[in-house]
PDB file of C-alpha atoms in Angstrom:
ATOM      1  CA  UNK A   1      -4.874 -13.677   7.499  1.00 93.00           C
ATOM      2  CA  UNK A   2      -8.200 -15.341   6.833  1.00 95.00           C
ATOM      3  CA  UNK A   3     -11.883 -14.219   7.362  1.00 96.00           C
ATOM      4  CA  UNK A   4     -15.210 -15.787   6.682  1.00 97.00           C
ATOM      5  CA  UNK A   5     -17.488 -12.569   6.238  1.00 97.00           C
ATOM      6  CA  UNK A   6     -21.326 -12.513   5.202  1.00 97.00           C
ATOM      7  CA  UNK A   7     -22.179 -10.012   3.781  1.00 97.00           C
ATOM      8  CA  UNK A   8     -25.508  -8.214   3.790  1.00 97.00           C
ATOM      9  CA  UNK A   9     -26.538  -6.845   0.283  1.00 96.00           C
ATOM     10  CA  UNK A  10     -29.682  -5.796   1.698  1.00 94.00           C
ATOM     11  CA  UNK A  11     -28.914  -1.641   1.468  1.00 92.00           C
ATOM     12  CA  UNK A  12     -27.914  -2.523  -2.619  1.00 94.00           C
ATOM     13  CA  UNK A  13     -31.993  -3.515  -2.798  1.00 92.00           C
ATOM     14  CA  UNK A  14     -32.745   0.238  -2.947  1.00 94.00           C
ATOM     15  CA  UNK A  15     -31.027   0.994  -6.045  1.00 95.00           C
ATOM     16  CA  UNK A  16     -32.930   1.016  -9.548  1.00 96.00           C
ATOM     17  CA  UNK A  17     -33.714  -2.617 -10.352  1.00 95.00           C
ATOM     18  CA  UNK A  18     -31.324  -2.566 -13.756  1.00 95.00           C
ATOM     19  CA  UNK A  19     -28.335  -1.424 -11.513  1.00 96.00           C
ATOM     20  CA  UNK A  20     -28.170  -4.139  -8.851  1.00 97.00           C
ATOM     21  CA  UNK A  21     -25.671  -6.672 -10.088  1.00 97.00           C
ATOM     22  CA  UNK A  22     -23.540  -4.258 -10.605  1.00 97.00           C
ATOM     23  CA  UNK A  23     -23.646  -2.150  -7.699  1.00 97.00           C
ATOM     24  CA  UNK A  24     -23.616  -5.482  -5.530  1.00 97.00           C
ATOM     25  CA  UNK A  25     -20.269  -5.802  -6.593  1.00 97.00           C
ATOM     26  CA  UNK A  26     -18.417  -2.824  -6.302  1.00 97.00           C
ATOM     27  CA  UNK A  27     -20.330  -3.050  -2.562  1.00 97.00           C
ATOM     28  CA  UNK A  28     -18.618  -6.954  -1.983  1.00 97.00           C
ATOM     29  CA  UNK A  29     -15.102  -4.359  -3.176  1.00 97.00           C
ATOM     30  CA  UNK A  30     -15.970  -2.021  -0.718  1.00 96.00           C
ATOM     31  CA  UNK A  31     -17.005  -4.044   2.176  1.00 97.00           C
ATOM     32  CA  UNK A  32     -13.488  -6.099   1.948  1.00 97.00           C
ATOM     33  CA  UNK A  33     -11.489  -3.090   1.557  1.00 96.00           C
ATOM     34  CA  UNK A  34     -13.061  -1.590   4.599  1.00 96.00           C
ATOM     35  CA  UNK A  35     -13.241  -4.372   7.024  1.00 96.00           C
ATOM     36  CA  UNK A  36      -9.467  -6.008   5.552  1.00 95.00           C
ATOM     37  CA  UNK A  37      -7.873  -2.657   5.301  1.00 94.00           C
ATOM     38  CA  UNK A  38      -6.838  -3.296   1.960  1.00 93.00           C
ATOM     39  CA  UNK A  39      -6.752  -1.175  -1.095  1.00 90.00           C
ATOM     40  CA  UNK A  40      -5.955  -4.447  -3.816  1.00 95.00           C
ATOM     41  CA  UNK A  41      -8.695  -6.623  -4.019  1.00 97.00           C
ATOM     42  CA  UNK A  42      -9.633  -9.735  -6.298  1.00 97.00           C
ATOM     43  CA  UNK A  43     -12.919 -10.890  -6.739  1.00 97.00           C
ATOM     44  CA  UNK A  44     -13.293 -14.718  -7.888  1.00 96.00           C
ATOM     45  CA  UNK A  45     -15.053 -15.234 -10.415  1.00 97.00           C
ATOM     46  CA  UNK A  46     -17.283 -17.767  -8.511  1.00 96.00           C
ATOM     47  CA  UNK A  47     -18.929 -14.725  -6.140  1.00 97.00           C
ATOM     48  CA  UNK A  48     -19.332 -13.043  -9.457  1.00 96.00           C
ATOM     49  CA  UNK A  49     -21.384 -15.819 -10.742  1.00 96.00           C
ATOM     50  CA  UNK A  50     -23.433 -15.645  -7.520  1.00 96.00           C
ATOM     51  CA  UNK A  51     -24.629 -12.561  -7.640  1.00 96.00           C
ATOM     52  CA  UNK A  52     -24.945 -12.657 -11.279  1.00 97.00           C
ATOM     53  CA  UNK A  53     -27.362 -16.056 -10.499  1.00 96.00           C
ATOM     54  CA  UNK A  54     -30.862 -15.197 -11.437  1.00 95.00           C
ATOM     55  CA  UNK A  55     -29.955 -11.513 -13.381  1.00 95.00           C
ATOM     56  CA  UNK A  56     -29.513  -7.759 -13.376  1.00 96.00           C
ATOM     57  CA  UNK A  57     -32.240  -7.331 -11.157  1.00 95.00           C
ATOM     58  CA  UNK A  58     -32.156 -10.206  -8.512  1.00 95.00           C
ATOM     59  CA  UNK A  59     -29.637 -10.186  -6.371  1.00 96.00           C
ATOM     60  CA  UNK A  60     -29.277 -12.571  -2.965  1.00 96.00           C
ATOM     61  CA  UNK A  61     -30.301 -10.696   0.337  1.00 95.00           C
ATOM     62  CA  UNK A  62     -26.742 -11.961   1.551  1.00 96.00           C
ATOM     63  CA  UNK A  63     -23.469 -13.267   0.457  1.00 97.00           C
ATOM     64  CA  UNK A  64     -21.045 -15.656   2.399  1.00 97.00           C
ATOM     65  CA  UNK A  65     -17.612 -15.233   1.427  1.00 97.00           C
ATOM     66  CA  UNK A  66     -13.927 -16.055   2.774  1.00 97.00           C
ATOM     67  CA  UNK A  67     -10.979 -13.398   2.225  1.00 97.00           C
ATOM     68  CA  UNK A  68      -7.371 -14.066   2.563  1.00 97.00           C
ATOM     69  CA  UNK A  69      -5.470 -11.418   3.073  1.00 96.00           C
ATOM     70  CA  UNK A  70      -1.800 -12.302   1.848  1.00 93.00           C
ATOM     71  CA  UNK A  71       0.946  -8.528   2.100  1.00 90.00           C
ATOM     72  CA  UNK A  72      -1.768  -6.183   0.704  1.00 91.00           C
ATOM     73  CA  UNK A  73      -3.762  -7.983  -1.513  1.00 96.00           C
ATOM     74  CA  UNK A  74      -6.731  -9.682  -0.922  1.00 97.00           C
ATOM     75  CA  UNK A  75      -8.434 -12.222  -2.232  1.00 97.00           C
ATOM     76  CA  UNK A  76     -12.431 -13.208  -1.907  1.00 97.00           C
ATOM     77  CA  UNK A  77     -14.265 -16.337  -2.686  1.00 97.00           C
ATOM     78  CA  UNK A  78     -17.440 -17.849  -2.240  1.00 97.00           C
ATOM     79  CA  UNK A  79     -18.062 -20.447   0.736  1.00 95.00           C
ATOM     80  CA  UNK A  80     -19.175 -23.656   0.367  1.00 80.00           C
ATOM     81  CA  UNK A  81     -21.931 -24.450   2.119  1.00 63.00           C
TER      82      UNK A  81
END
């Protein structure tokens, strides 16, 4: 199964500033294991990267990124635009 998801990182804006790249991921884990109903999920390095972009503190508003869902692991990567 394959899904193109964006995801809104907008609620991860209200943590403290030095916590955001952080807590954006573990969100991006969250969101996928919620909406794929999966408990195994890999991250690419690529979405990392994205999110990691301009620092700690500056996250994007959103992230587009497409999960395939293969037995009960999934995995996430960034979409080209």
């Amino acid at each position: 199964m394959e899904r193109i998801y964006t995801i809104p990182l907008r609620d991860v804006k209200r943590v403290p500033r030095n916590k955001r790249s952080p807590k954006a991921m573990r969100y991006i884990r969250e969101f996928i294991e919620k909406h794929m109903k999966a408990e195994d999920v890999i991250i690419d390095q690529s979405v990392n990267e994205k999110i990691w972009e301009r620092g700690i503190e500056k996250i994007p508003s959103k992230i587009k990124v497409k999960a395939v869902k293969e037995d009960e692991t999934v995995e996430v990567t960034l979409v080209e635009n």
